[in-house]
Amino acid sequence: MANTGYNPFENAQAQFDGVAETIGLDSSMREFLRQPMKEFHFTIPVKMDDGTTKTFKGFRIRHNDARGSGKGGIRFHPEETADTVRALSMWMTWKCAVADIPLGGGKGGIICDPRIMSAGEQERLCRGYVRALSENIGPFCDVPAPDVMSNNRHMLWMLDEYETIVGNRFPGMITGKPVGMGGSLGRTEATGYGVIYTLKDLLRCMNIPASETTASFQGFGNVAEYAARMYTELGGKVTAVSCWDNIEKTSYTFRKVFGCDISELAGIKDKFGSIDKDKALALGYEVLPGDAWLKQDVDILIPAALENQITPAVFGDISSKVKIICEAANGPTTPDCDPLIKGRGIIMLPDFLCNAGGVTCSYFEQVQCNMNYFWDKDEVLEKLERKMTEAFRAVYDLAQEKGVYMRDAAYMIAIKRVAEAVRLRGWVT
Ligand code: GLU
């Protein structure tokens, strides 16, 4: 989707193939796991407010459901592609496996730009998406959630359409719903908080107090905002945040070397994560080019936007001070950049481990919906932190034991778990 010339599905397959080789996965299992099990590509005709009908293109791709129903978000983006959704569905399989939740991997996408659509048009698009897919999504089949530019309101429209079609209440059909309408407390914060729970664990292992570190973020959507909030609560200093400017169609980096005030920045962003440039200038932020976030003299880089952002072409811009890259986004680093990162001794917290907090909380949301009993926020966050720490510990210990990069260790754990489920079911022997 991000127009860098990289194909995310090829990246996802390259990462998988490398680890499959290392762990000696047999060829029939490799063949099965390196591609999605099911794909749905369809059109969604939507009546627009001006009376015309516009046809949108939708996707839902289920990579693997051996460990449980497919699970994963629905992205709304004008440059969405089937290959991006394929890659992301595959990463969801590994994410659920490494977090050790009983779910598989799926992902959806619609080629659209919700920033220029009215609420009514968005509602009709959401309902059309579910009408096209109603037999192939559901609580025991494949469970969507919010993702890039989709939100809890969209999820509720989708649930309502699904329940209207099937004629009953199935709140576990979708997650990321509004609180009070089947949503879980803590779900909004969960992905960002989860990123920082794993970062906190890593810093502890490295004997570095969070309060002595600085970080630069790419993106200021939901994930980045809550990650930045929790990181600053731990005493860390965010010196730069970059984000897309929806009016000028370019990105900018907002910098305050003595530390950004995250609540202040959140107060001047729109609902898609674009920070108001004039207001930021008035508040004393430096406004730098979009790629400046990567060039900062910080300890930690946190890409929290889109895929294919850290490539060999920009690797040279990364300061020698950077010790950790924490992948809050899905697929922000290209596989050809991993050797350069390893070579420089930068520690990588890989995406499908560090951003697994969102789907883990989605799993809790389903559990609460099934019980029809909802936990308070402290209970949700306490369970979330425990799950993230367990996942981190398993990956970190394996990486130490085998002397491998944490991404490879996370893949080893996830692939083994999924392959085991596939074998136990007798799909591939
Ligand atoms: N979209 C999020 C992710 O990429 C969450 C998925 C979910 O909750 O199902 O992990």
Coordinates of C-alpha atoms and ligand atoms in Angstrom, one line a residue:
M1 CA 0.0 0.0 0.0
A2 CA 2.7 2.5 1.0
N3 CA 4.2 3.2 -2.5
T4 CA 7.8 2.1 -1.9
G5 CA 8.1 -0.6 -4.6
Y6 CA 8.0 -3.3 -1.9
N7 CA 5.3 -6.0 -2.0
P8 CA 4.2 -6.8 1.6
F9 CA 3.1 -10.3 0.7
E10 CA 6.5 -11.1 -0.8
N11 CA 8.0 -9.7 2.4
A12 CA 5.8 -11.8 4.6
Q13 CA 6.6 -14.9 2.5
A14 CA 10.4 -14.1 2.6
Q15 CA 10.3 -13.9 6.4
F16 CA 8.3 -17.1 6.6
D17 CA 10.6 -19.0 4.2
G18 CA 13.7 -17.9 6.0
V19 CA 12.5 -19.3 9.4
A20 CA 10.9 -22.4 7.8
E21 CA 14.3 -23.3 6.5
T22 CA 16.0 -22.6 9.8
I23 CA 13.6 -24.8 11.8
G24 CA 13.6 -27.5 9.0
L25 CA 9.8 -27.3 8.4
D26 CA 8.9 -30.0 5.8
S27 CA 8.0 -28.9 2.3
S28 CA 4.3 -29.8 2.4
M29 CA 3.7 -27.8 5.6
R30 CA 5.7 -24.9 4.1
E31 CA 3.6 -25.0 0.9
F32 CA 0.4 -24.9 3.0
L33 CA 1.5 -22.1 5.4
R34 CA 3.1 -19.7 3.0
Q35 CA -0.3 -18.7 1.4
P36 CA -3.8 -17.9 2.7
M37 CA -6.4 -20.6 3.0
K38 CA -9.3 -18.5 1.7
E39 CA -9.8 -15.3 -0.1
F40 CA -12.8 -13.2 -0.9
H41 CA -12.7 -10.3 -3.4
F42 CA -15.9 -8.5 -4.1
T43 CA -17.5 -5.2 -5.1
I44 CA -19.7 -3.0 -2.9
P45 CA -22.0 -0.6 -4.6
V46 CA -22.8 2.3 -2.4
K47 CA -25.4 5.1 -2.8
M48 CA -23.5 8.3 -2.4
D49 CA -25.0 11.5 -0.9
D50 CA -25.1 13.2 -4.3
G51 CA -27.4 10.5 -5.7
T52 CA -24.8 8.6 -7.7
T53 CA -23.7 5.1 -7.0
K54 CA -20.0 4.3 -6.4
T55 CA -18.5 0.8 -6.5
F56 CA -15.9 0.0 -3.9
K57 CA -13.6 -3.0 -3.9
G58 CA -13.5 -5.1 -0.7
F59 CA -11.3 -8.0 0.5
R60 CA -11.4 -10.5 3.3
I61 CA -8.5 -13.0 3.4
R62 CA -8.2 -15.8 5.9
H63 CA -4.6 -17.0 6.2
N64 CA -5.1 -19.8 8.7
D65 CA -7.7 -20.9 11.2
A66 CA -6.1 -24.1 12.6
R67 CA -5.8 -22.6 16.1
G68 CA -9.2 -20.9 16.1
S69 CA -11.5 -18.6 14.1
G70 CA -9.8 -16.1 11.7
K71 CA -9.1 -12.8 13.4
G72 CA -7.9 -9.5 12.2
G73 CA -8.9 -5.9 11.3
I74 CA -10.5 -4.3 8.3
R75 CA -8.4 -1.5 6.8
F76 CA -9.9 1.5 4.9
H77 CA -7.4 3.0 2.6
P78 CA -7.4 4.5 -1.0
E79 CA -4.3 2.4 -1.8
E80 CA -5.3 -0.9 -0.3
T81 CA -4.2 -3.9 -2.3
A82 CA -5.0 -7.7 -2.1
D83 CA -1.3 -8.4 -1.5
T84 CA -1.2 -6.1 1.5
V85 CA -4.3 -7.8 2.9
R86 CA -2.7 -11.2 2.2
A87 CA 0.5 -10.3 4.1
L88 CA -1.5 -8.8 7.0
S89 CA -3.7 -11.9 7.3
M90 CA -0.5 -14.0 7.5
W91 CA 1.0 -11.8 10.1
M92 CA -2.2 -12.1 12.1
T93 CA -1.8 -15.9 12.2
W94 CA 1.7 -15.5 13.7
K95 CA 0.5 -12.7 16.0
C96 CA -2.3 -14.7 17.6
A97 CA 0.0 -17.7 17.9
V98 CA 2.9 -15.8 19.5
A99 CA 0.4 -14.2 22.0
D100 CA -0.9 -17.7 22.5
I101 CA -4.6 -16.9 22.1
P102 CA -6.9 -19.4 20.4
L103 CA -7.5 -17.6 17.2
G104 CA -6.2 -17.7 13.6
G105 CA -5.2 -15.1 11.1
G106 CA -7.4 -13.0 8.9
K107 CA -7.5 -9.5 7.5
G108 CA -9.9 -7.3 5.5
G109 CA -9.6 -4.2 3.4
I110 CA -11.7 -1.7 1.4
I111 CA -10.2 0.5 -1.2
C112 CA -11.8 3.8 0.0
D113 CA -10.9 7.1 1.7
P114 CA -13.2 7.6 4.7
R115 CA -11.7 11.1 5.2
I116 CA -13.7 12.3 2.3
M117 CA -16.9 10.3 2.9
S118 CA -19.9 11.4 4.9
A119 CA -21.0 9.4 7.9
G120 CA -24.0 8.1 5.9
E121 CA -21.8 6.9 3.0
Q122 CA -19.4 5.2 5.5
E123 CA -22.4 3.4 7.1
R124 CA -23.7 2.2 3.8
L125 CA -20.2 1.0 2.9
C126 CA -19.8 -0.9 6.2
R127 CA -23.2 -2.6 5.7
G128 CA -22.4 -3.4 2.1
Y129 CA -19.1 -5.0 3.2
V130 CA -21.0 -7.3 5.6
R131 CA -23.8 -8.1 3.1
A132 CA -21.1 -9.4 0.7
L133 CA -19.4 -11.5 3.4
S134 CA -22.2 -12.6 5.8
E135 CA -21.7 -16.3 5.2
N136 CA -17.9 -16.1 5.6
I137 CA -17.5 -14.0 8.8
G138 CA -18.9 -14.6 12.2
P139 CA -18.0 -15.5 15.8
F140 CA -17.0 -19.0 15.0
C141 CA -15.5 -18.4 11.6
D142 CA -13.7 -15.1 11.1
V143 CA -13.9 -12.1 13.4
P144 CA -13.1 -8.6 12.1
A145 CA -11.9 -5.6 14.1
P146 CA -10.8 -2.0 13.5
D147 CA -7.5 -1.2 11.8
V148 CA -6.1 1.6 9.7
M149 CA -8.9 4.3 9.4
S150 CA -11.7 2.1 10.7
N151 CA -13.2 2.6 14.1
N152 CA -15.7 1.4 16.7
R153 CA -18.6 3.1 15.0
H154 CA -17.8 1.2 11.8
M155 CA -17.7 -2.1 13.8
L156 CA -21.1 -1.5 15.3
W157 CA -22.7 -0.8 11.9
M158 CA -21.1 -4.0 10.7
L159 CA -22.4 -6.0 13.7
D160 CA -25.9 -4.5 13.3
E161 CA -26.0 -5.5 9.6
Y162 CA -24.7 -9.0 10.4
E163 CA -27.3 -9.5 13.2
T164 CA -30.1 -8.2 10.9
I165 CA -29.1 -10.8 8.3
V166 CA -28.8 -13.8 10.6
G167 CA -31.7 -12.7 12.8
N168 CA -30.0 -13.0 16.3
R169 CA -27.6 -11.3 18.6
F170 CA -24.0 -12.4 18.0
P171 CA -21.8 -9.8 19.8
G172 CA -18.7 -11.9 19.4
M173 CA -18.9 -11.6 15.6
I174 CA -16.7 -8.5 15.6
T175 CA -14.5 -6.7 18.1
G176 CA -13.5 -3.1 18.8
K177 CA -17.1 -2.2 19.4
P178 CA -18.1 0.8 21.5
V179 CA -18.0 0.3 25.3
G180 CA -21.6 -0.4 26.4
M181 CA -22.4 -2.0 23.0
G182 CA -20.3 -5.2 23.5
G183 CA -16.9 -3.4 23.5
S184 CA -14.2 -4.0 26.1
L185 CA -12.8 -1.3 28.3
G186 CA -9.2 -0.9 27.4
R187 CA -9.6 -1.9 23.8
T188 CA -8.9 1.6 22.5
E189 CA -5.6 1.8 24.5
A190 CA -4.7 -1.9 24.1
T191 CA -2.4 -1.9 21.0
G192 CA -0.4 1.1 22.1
Y193 CA -0.2 0.0 25.7
G194 CA 0.8 -3.5 24.6
V195 CA 3.7 -2.0 22.6
I196 CA 5.0 -0.2 25.7
Y197 CA 4.5 -3.3 28.0
T198 CA 6.9 -5.2 25.8
L199 CA 9.3 -2.3 25.5
K200 CA 9.2 -2.0 29.3
D201 CA 10.1 -5.7 29.6
L202 CA 12.9 -5.3 27.1
L203 CA 14.4 -2.2 28.8
R204 CA 14.3 -4.2 32.1
C205 CA 16.3 -7.0 30.4
M206 CA 18.8 -4.4 29.1
N207 CA 19.0 -2.7 32.5
I208 CA 18.0 0.6 31.1
P209 CA 15.5 2.7 33.1
A210 CA 12.7 4.0 30.8
S211 CA 13.0 7.4 32.4
E212 CA 16.5 7.7 30.9
T213 CA 15.4 7.1 27.3
T214 CA 14.1 9.2 24.5
A215 CA 11.9 8.1 21.5
S216 CA 10.7 9.3 18.2
F217 CA 7.4 8.1 16.7
Q218 CA 6.1 7.7 13.1
G219 CA 2.4 8.2 13.1
F220 CA -0.1 9.7 15.6
G221 CA -3.1 7.5 15.1
N222 CA -4.7 5.4 17.9
V223 CA -1.7 3.1 18.4
A224 CA 0.9 5.8 18.5
E225 CA -1.1 8.1 20.8
Y226 CA -1.6 5.5 23.5
A227 CA 1.9 4.1 23.2
A228 CA 3.3 7.6 23.6
R229 CA 1.0 8.3 26.5
M230 CA 2.1 5.1 28.4
Y231 CA 5.8 5.6 27.5
T232 CA 5.8 9.2 28.9
E233 CA 4.0 7.9 32.0
L234 CA 7.0 5.6 32.5
G235 CA 9.2 8.7 32.4
G236 CA 10.4 8.3 28.8
K237 CA 10.7 11.4 26.7
V238 CA 9.1 11.6 23.2
T239 CA 11.0 14.2 21.3
A240 CA 9.4 13.8 17.8
V241 CA 6.2 12.6 16.3
S242 CA 5.5 12.5 12.5
C243 CA 2.1 12.3 10.9
W244 CA 0.2 12.7 7.7
D245 CA -1.2 16.1 6.9
N246 CA -4.6 15.4 5.4
I247 CA -4.9 18.9 3.8
E248 CA -1.5 19.2 2.3
K249 CA -1.3 15.4 1.4
T250 CA 2.2 15.1 2.8
S251 CA 3.7 14.2 6.2
Y252 CA 5.4 16.4 8.8
T253 CA 7.5 15.7 11.9
F254 CA 6.6 17.7 15.1
R255 CA 9.5 18.1 17.4
K256 CA 10.1 19.4 20.9
V257 CA 13.6 18.3 22.0
F258 CA 12.7 18.8 25.7
G259 CA 9.7 16.5 25.3
C260 CA 6.4 16.6 23.5
D261 CA 3.2 16.9 25.6
I262 CA 1.2 14.0 24.3
S263 CA -2.2 15.2 25.6
E264 CA -1.5 18.6 24.0
L265 CA -0.8 17.0 20.6
A266 CA -3.8 14.7 20.9
G267 CA -5.9 17.8 21.5
I268 CA -4.9 19.3 18.1
K269 CA -5.2 16.1 16.0
D270 CA -8.2 15.1 13.9
K271 CA -9.8 11.7 14.2
F272 CA -7.5 10.2 11.5
G273 CA -4.3 11.3 13.4
S274 CA -3.4 14.4 11.5
I275 CA -1.9 17.1 13.8
D276 CA -2.9 20.7 13.0
K277 CA 0.3 22.4 11.8
D278 CA -0.5 26.0 12.7
K279 CA -1.7 25.0 16.2
A280 CA 1.5 23.0 16.7
L281 CA 3.6 25.9 15.7
A282 CA 1.7 28.2 18.1
L283 CA 2.4 25.7 20.9
G284 CA 6.2 25.9 20.2
Y285 CA 6.7 22.7 18.1
E286 CA 9.3 22.7 15.3
V287 CA 7.7 21.5 12.1
L288 CA 10.1 19.4 10.1
P289 CA 9.8 17.3 7.0
G290 CA 7.9 14.0 7.3
D291 CA 11.0 11.8 7.3
A292 CA 12.8 13.7 10.1
W293 CA 11.3 11.3 12.7
L294 CA 13.8 8.7 11.6
K295 CA 16.8 10.9 11.8
Q296 CA 16.5 11.9 15.5
D297 CA 19.2 11.3 18.1
V298 CA 17.0 9.1 20.2
D299 CA 17.3 5.7 21.9
I300 CA 14.1 4.3 20.5
L301 CA 12.4 4.5 17.1
I302 CA 8.7 3.6 17.1
P303 CA 7.3 3.2 13.6
A304 CA 3.5 3.2 14.3
A305 CA 2.1 4.0 10.9
L306 CA 2.2 1.8 7.8
E307 CA 4.3 -1.0 6.3
N308 CA 7.6 -0.6 4.4
Q309 CA 8.9 2.5 6.1
I310 CA 12.3 1.4 7.3
T311 CA 14.2 0.2 4.1
P312 CA 17.9 0.0 3.1
A313 CA 17.4 3.3 1.3
V314 CA 16.7 5.2 4.5
F315 CA 18.7 3.0 6.9
G316 CA 21.7 5.3 6.7
D317 CA 19.6 8.2 8.1
I318 CA 19.1 6.4 11.5
S319 CA 21.3 7.9 14.2
S320 CA 24.0 5.8 15.7
K321 CA 22.4 6.6 19.1
V322 CA 19.4 4.4 18.3
K323 CA 19.4 1.2 20.4
I324 CA 15.9 -0.2 19.8
I325 CA 13.3 -0.3 17.1
C326 CA 9.9 -1.0 18.4
E327 CA 7.6 -2.0 15.5
A328 CA 4.2 -0.7 16.6
A329 CA 2.9 -0.8 13.0
N330 CA 2.4 -4.0 10.9
G331 CA 5.4 -4.7 8.6
P332 CA 7.2 -1.3 9.0
T333 CA 10.6 -2.8 8.2
T334 CA 11.4 -4.5 5.0
P335 CA 13.2 -7.9 5.2
D336 CA 16.2 -6.6 3.2
C337 CA 16.7 -4.0 6.0
D338 CA 16.8 -6.6 8.8
P339 CA 20.4 -7.6 8.2
L340 CA 21.5 -4.0 8.3
I341 CA 19.7 -3.5 11.6
K342 CA 21.2 -6.7 13.0
G343 CA 24.6 -5.6 11.8
R344 CA 24.5 -2.4 13.7
G345 CA 23.4 -4.2 16.9
I346 CA 20.0 -2.5 17.1
I347 CA 17.5 -4.5 19.1
M348 CA 14.3 -5.1 17.2
L349 CA 11.0 -5.7 18.9
P350 CA 9.1 -7.3 16.0
D351 CA 5.7 -6.2 15.0
F352 CA 3.6 -9.3 15.6
L353 CA 5.0 -9.6 19.1
C354 CA 5.0 -5.9 20.1
N355 CA 1.6 -4.9 18.6
A356 CA -0.2 -8.0 19.7
G357 CA -2.0 -6.1 22.5
G358 CA -4.9 -5.1 20.2
V359 CA -5.8 -8.6 19.2
T360 CA -5.3 -9.9 22.7
C361 CA -7.8 -7.4 24.0
S362 CA -10.1 -8.3 21.1
Y363 CA -9.9 -11.9 22.4
F364 CA -10.8 -10.6 25.9
E365 CA -13.7 -8.7 24.3
Q366 CA -15.0 -11.9 22.7
V367 CA -14.7 -13.8 26.0
Q368 CA -16.6 -11.0 27.8
C369 CA -19.3 -11.0 25.1
N370 CA -19.7 -14.7 25.3
M371 CA -20.2 -14.5 29.1
N372 CA -22.2 -11.3 28.8
Y373 CA -20.3 -10.1 31.8
F374 CA -17.8 -7.2 31.4
W375 CA -14.6 -6.7 33.4
D376 CA -13.5 -3.3 34.7
K377 CA -10.6 -1.6 33.0
D378 CA -8.0 -2.5 35.6
E379 CA -8.8 -6.2 35.2
V380 CA -8.6 -6.0 31.4
L381 CA -5.2 -4.1 31.5
E382 CA -3.8 -6.4 34.1
K383 CA -4.7 -9.5 32.0
L384 CA -3.3 -7.8 28.9
E385 CA 0.0 -6.9 30.5
R386 CA 0.4 -10.5 31.8
K387 CA -0.2 -11.9 28.3
M388 CA 2.2 -9.5 26.7
T389 CA 4.9 -10.2 29.2
E390 CA 4.5 -13.9 28.8
A391 CA 4.8 -13.6 25.0
F392 CA 7.8 -11.3 25.3
R393 CA 9.5 -13.6 27.8
A394 CA 9.1 -16.6 25.5
V395 CA 10.5 -14.7 22.5
Y396 CA 13.3 -13.0 24.4
D397 CA 14.5 -16.2 26.1
L398 CA 14.5 -18.2 22.8
A399 CA 16.4 -15.3 21.1
Q400 CA 19.0 -15.4 23.9
E401 CA 19.2 -19.2 23.9
K402 CA 19.7 -19.5 20.2
G403 CA 21.6 -16.3 19.7
V404 CA 19.0 -15.1 17.1
Y405 CA 17.2 -11.9 16.3
M406 CA 13.9 -11.5 18.1
R407 CA 11.9 -11.5 14.9
D408 CA 13.3 -14.9 14.1
A409 CA 12.6 -16.2 17.6
A410 CA 9.0 -14.9 17.4
Y411 CA 8.6 -16.6 14.0
M412 CA 10.0 -19.9 15.4
I413 CA 7.5 -20.0 18.2
A414 CA 4.5 -18.9 16.1
I415 CA 5.2 -21.2 13.1
K416 CA 5.8 -24.2 15.4
R417 CA 2.5 -23.6 17.2
V418 CA 0.5 -23.2 14.0
A419 CA 2.2 -26.2 12.3
E420 CA 1.4 -28.3 15.3
A421 CA -2.3 -27.3 15.2
V422 CA -2.4 -28.1 11.4
R423 CA -0.8 -31.5 12.0
L424 CA -3.1 -32.4 14.9
R425 CA -6.1 -31.6 12.8
G426 CA -4.6 -33.9 10.1
W427 CA -4.7 -31.2 7.4
V428 CA -1.0 -31.8 6.5
T429 CA 0.7 -34.8 7.8
Ligands
GLU1 N1 -6.0 -4.6 13.7 C1 -5.3 -5.0 14.8 C2 -4.0 -5.8 14.5 O1 -3.4 -5.6 13.4 C3 -6.2 -5.8 15.8 C4 -6.8 -7.0 15.2 C5 -7.9 -7.5 16.0 O2 -8.2 -7.0 17.1 O3 -8.5 -8.5 15.6 O4 -3.5 -6.5 15.3

